[in-house]
Short mmCIF file of N, CA and C in Angstrom, two decimals:
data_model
loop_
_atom_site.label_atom_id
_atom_site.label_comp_id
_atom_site.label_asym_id
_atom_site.label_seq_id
_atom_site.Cartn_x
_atom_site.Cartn_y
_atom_site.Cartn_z
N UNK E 1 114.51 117.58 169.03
CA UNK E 1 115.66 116.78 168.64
C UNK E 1 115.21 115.54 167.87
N UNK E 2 113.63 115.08 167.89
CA UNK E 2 113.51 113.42 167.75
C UNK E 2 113.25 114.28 166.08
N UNK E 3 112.25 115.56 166.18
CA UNK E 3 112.26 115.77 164.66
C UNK E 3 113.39 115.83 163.93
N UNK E 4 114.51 116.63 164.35
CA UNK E 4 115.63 116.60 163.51
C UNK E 4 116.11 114.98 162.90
N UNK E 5 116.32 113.99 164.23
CA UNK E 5 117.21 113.12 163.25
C UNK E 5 115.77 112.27 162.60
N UNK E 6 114.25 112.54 162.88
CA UNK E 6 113.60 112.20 161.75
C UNK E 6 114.14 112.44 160.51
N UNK E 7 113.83 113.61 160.71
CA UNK E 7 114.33 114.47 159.46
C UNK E 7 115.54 113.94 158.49
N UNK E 8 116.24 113.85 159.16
CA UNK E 8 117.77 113.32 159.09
C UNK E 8 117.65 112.09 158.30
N UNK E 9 117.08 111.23 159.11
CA UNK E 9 117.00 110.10 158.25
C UNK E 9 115.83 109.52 157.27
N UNK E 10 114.88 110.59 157.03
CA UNK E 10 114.33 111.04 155.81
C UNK E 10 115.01 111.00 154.85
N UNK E 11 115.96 112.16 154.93
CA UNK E 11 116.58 112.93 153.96
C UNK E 11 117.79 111.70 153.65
N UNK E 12 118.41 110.86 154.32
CA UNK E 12 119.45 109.57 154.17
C UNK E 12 118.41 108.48 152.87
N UNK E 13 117.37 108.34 153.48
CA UNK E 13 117.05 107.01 152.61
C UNK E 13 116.54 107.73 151.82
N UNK E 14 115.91 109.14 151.40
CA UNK E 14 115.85 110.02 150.14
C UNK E 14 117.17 110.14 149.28
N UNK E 15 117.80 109.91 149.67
CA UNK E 15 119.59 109.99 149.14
C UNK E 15 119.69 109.01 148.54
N UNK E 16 119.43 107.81 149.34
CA UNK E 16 119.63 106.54 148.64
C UNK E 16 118.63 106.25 147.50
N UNK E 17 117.15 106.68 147.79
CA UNK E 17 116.14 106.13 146.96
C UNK E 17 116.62 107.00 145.78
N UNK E 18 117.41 108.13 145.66
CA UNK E 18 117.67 108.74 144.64
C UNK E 18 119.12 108.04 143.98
N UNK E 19 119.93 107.94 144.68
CA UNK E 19 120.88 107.23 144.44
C UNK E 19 120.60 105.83 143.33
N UNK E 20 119.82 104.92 143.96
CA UNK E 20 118.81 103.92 143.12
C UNK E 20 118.73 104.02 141.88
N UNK E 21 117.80 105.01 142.30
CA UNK E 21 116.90 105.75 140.90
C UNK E 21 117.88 106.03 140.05
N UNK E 22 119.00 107.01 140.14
CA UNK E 22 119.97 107.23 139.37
C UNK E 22 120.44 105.94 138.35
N UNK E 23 121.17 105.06 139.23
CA UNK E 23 121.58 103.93 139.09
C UNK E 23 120.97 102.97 138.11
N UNK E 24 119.75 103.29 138.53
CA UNK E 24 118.56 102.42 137.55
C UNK E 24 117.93 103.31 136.13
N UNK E 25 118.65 104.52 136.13
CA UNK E 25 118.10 105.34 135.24
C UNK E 25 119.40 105.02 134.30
N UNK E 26 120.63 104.96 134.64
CA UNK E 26 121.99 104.42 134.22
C UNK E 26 122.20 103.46 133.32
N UNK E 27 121.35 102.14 134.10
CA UNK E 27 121.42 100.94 133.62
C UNK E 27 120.28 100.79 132.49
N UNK E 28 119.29 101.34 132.68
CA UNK E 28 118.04 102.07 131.69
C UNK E 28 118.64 102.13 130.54
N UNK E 29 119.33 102.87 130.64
CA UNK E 29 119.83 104.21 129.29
C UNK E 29 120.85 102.73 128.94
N UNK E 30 121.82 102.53 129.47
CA UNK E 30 122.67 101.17 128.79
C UNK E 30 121.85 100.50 128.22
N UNK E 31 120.85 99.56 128.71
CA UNK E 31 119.94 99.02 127.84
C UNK E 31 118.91 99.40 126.26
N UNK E 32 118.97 100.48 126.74
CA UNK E 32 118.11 101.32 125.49
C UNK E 32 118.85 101.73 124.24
N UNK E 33 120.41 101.85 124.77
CA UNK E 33 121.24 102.27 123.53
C UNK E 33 121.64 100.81 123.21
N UNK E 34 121.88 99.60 124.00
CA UNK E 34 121.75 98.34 123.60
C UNK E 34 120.94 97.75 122.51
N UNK E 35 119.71 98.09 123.03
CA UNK E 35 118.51 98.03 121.89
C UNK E 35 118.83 98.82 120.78
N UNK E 36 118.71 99.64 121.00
CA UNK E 36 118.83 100.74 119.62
C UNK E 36 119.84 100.03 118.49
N UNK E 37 120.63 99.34 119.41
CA UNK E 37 121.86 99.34 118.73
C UNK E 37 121.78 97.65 117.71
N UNK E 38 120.75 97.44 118.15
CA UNK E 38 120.63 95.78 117.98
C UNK E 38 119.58 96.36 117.00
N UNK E 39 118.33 97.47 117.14
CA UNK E 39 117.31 97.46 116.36
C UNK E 39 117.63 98.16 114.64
N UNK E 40 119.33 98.92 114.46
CA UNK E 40 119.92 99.56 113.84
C UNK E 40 120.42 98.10 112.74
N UNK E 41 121.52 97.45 113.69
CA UNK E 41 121.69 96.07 113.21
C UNK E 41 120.42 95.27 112.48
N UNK E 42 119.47 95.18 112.92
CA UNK E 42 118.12 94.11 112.25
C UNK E 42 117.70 95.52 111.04
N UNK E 43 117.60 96.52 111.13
CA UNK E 43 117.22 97.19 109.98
C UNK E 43 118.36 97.26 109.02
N UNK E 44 119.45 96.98 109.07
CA UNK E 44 120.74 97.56 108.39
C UNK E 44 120.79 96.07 107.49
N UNK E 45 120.15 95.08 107.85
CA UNK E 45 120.33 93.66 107.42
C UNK E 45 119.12 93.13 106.62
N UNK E 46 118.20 93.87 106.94
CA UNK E 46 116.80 93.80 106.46
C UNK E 46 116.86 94.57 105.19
N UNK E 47 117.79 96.20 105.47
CA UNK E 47 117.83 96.72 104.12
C UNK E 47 118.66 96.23 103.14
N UNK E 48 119.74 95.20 103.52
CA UNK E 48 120.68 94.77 102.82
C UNK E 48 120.07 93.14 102.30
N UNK E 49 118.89 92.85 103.11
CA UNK E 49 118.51 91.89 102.53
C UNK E 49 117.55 92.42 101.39
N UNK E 50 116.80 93.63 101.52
CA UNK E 50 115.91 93.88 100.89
C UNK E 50 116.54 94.57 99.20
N UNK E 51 117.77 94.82 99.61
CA UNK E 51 118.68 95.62 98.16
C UNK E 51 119.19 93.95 97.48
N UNK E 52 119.10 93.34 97.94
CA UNK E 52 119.98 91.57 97.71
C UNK E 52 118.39 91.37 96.76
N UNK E 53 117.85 91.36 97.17
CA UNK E 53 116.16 90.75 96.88
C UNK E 53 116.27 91.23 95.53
N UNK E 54 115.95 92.80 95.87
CA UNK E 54 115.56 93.68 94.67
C UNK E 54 116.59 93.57 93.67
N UNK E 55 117.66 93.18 93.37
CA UNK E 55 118.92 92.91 92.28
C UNK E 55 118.20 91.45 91.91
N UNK E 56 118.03 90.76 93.12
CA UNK E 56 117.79 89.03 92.74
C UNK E 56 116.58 89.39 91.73
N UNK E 57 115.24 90.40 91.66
CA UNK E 57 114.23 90.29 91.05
C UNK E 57 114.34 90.88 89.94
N UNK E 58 115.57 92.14 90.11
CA UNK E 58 115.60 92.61 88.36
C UNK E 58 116.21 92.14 87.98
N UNK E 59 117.16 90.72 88.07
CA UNK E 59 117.87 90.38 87.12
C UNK E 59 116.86 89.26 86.61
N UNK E 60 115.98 88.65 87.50
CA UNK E 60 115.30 87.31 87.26
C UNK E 60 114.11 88.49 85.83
N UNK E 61 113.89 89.56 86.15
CA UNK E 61 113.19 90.39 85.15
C UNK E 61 113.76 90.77 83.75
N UNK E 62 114.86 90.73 83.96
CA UNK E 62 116.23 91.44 82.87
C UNK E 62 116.06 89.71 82.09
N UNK E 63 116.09 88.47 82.64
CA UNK E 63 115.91 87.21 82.31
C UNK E 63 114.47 86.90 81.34
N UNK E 64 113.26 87.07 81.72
CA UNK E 64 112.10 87.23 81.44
C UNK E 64 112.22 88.30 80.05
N UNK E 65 112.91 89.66 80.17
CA UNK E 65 112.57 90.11 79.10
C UNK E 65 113.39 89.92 77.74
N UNK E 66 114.88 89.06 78.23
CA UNK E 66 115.66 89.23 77.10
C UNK E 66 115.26 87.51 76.60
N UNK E 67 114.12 86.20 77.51
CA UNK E 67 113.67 85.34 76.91
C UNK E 67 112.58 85.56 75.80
N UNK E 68 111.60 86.64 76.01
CA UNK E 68 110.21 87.18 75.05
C UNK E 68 111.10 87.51 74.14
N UNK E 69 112.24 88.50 74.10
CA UNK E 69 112.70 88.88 72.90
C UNK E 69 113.11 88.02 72.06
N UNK E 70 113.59 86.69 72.69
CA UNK E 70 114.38 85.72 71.95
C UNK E 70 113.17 85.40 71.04
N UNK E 71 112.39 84.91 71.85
CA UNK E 71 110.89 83.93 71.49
C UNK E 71 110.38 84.93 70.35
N UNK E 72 109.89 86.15 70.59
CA UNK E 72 109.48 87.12 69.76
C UNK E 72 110.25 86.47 67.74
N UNK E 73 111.95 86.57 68.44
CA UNK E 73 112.44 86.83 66.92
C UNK E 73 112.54 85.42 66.42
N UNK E 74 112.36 84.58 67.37
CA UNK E 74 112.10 82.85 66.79
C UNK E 74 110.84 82.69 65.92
N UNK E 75 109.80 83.79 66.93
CA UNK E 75 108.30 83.23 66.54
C UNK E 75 108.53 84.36 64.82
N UNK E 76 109.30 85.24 64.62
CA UNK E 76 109.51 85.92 63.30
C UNK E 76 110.02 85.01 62.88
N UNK E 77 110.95 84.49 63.03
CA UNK E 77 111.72 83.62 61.59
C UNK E 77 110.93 82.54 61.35
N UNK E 78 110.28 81.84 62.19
CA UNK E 78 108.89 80.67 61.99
C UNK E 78 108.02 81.36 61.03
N UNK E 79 107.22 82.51 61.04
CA UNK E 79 106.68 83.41 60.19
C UNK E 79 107.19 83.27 58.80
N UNK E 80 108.44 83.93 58.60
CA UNK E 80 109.08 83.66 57.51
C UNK E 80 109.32 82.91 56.67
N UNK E 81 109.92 81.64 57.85
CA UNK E 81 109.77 80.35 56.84
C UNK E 81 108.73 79.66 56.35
N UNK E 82 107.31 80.42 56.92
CA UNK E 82 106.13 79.54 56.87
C UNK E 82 105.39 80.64 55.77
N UNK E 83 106.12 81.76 55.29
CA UNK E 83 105.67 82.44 54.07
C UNK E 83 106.30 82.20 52.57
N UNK E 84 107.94 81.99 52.98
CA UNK E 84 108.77 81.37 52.34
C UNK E 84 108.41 80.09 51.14
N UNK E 85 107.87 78.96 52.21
CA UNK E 85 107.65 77.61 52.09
C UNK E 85 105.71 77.87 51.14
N UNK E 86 105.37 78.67 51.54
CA UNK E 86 103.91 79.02 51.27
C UNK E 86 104.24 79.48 49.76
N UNK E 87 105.34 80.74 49.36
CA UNK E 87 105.57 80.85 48.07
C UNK E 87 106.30 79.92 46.89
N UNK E 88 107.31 79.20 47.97
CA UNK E 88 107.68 77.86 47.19
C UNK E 88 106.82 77.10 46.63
N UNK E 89 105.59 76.89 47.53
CA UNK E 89 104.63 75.56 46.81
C UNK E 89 104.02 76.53 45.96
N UNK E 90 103.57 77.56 45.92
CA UNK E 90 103.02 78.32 44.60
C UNK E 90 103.76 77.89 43.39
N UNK E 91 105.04 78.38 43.76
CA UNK E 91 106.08 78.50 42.37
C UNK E 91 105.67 76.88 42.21
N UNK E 92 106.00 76.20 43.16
CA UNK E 92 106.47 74.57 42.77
C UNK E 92 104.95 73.82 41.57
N UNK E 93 103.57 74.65 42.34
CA UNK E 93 102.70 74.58 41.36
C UNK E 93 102.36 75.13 40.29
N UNK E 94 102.95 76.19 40.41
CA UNK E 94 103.32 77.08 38.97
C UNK E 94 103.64 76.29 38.39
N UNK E 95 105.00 75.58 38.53
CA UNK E 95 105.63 75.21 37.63
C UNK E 95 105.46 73.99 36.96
N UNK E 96 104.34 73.13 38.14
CA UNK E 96 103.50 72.04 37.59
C UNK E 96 102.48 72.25 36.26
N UNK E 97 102.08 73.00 36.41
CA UNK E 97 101.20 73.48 35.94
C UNK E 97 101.44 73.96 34.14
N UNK E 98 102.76 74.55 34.27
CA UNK E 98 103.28 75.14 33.21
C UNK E 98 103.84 73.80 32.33
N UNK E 99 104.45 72.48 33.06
CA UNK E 99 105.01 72.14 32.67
C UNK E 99 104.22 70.94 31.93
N UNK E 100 102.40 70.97 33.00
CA UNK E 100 101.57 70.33 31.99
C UNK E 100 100.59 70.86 30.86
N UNK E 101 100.96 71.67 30.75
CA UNK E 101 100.67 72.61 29.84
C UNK E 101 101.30 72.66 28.56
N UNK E 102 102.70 72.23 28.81
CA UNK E 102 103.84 72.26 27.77
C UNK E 102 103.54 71.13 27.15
N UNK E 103 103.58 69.76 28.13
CA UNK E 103 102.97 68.43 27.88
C UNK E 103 102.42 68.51 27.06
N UNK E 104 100.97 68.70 27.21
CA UNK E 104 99.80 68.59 26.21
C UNK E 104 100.12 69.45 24.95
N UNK E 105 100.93 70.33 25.12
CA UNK E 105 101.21 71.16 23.78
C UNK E 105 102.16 69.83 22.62
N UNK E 106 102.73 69.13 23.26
CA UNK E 106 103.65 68.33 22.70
C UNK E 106 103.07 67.41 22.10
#
């Protein structure tokens, strides 16, 4: 008889220690989908910071390339005028030249 309600109350606080366990396997799992749910949130914000970034850098790039182009067709028309101005003083000495020429003919 003393084995039985051993037994007995074995099998009671096995009930409970399972009971516990359950309980704590319960509150487990709440926590973990908690997390999950928080670690979903920090990636979902990270990628939305990281798509924010990547627009912020191609436009600051889209900036950079449409300034070279500017500079590019500035540094051409500087060119120009500095070939321009280069054939002017030719002519302008040409025409010095011609016109002392005429001089002395006179």
């Amino acid at each position: 008889k003393a084995n039985l309600l051993s037994a007995k109350s074995q099998a009671e606080s096995c009930e409970r220690a399972l009971a516990n366990a359950q309980a704590e396997l319960a509150q487990s799992n709440g926590d973990t989908a908690v997390a999950t749910e928080d670690l979903d949130d920090v990636i979902k914000r990270r990628q939305s910071d990281t798509a924010a970034k990547k627009a912020e850098l191609d436009a600051a790039k889209e900036r950079v390339v449409a300034a070279n182009e500017r500079f590019d067709a500035a540094q051409e028309r500087v060119r120009q005028a500095e070939q321009e101005h280069a054939e002017a003083q030719t002519r302008a000495a040409a025409a010095e030249r011609e016109k002392g020429s005429k001089a002395k003919l006179l």
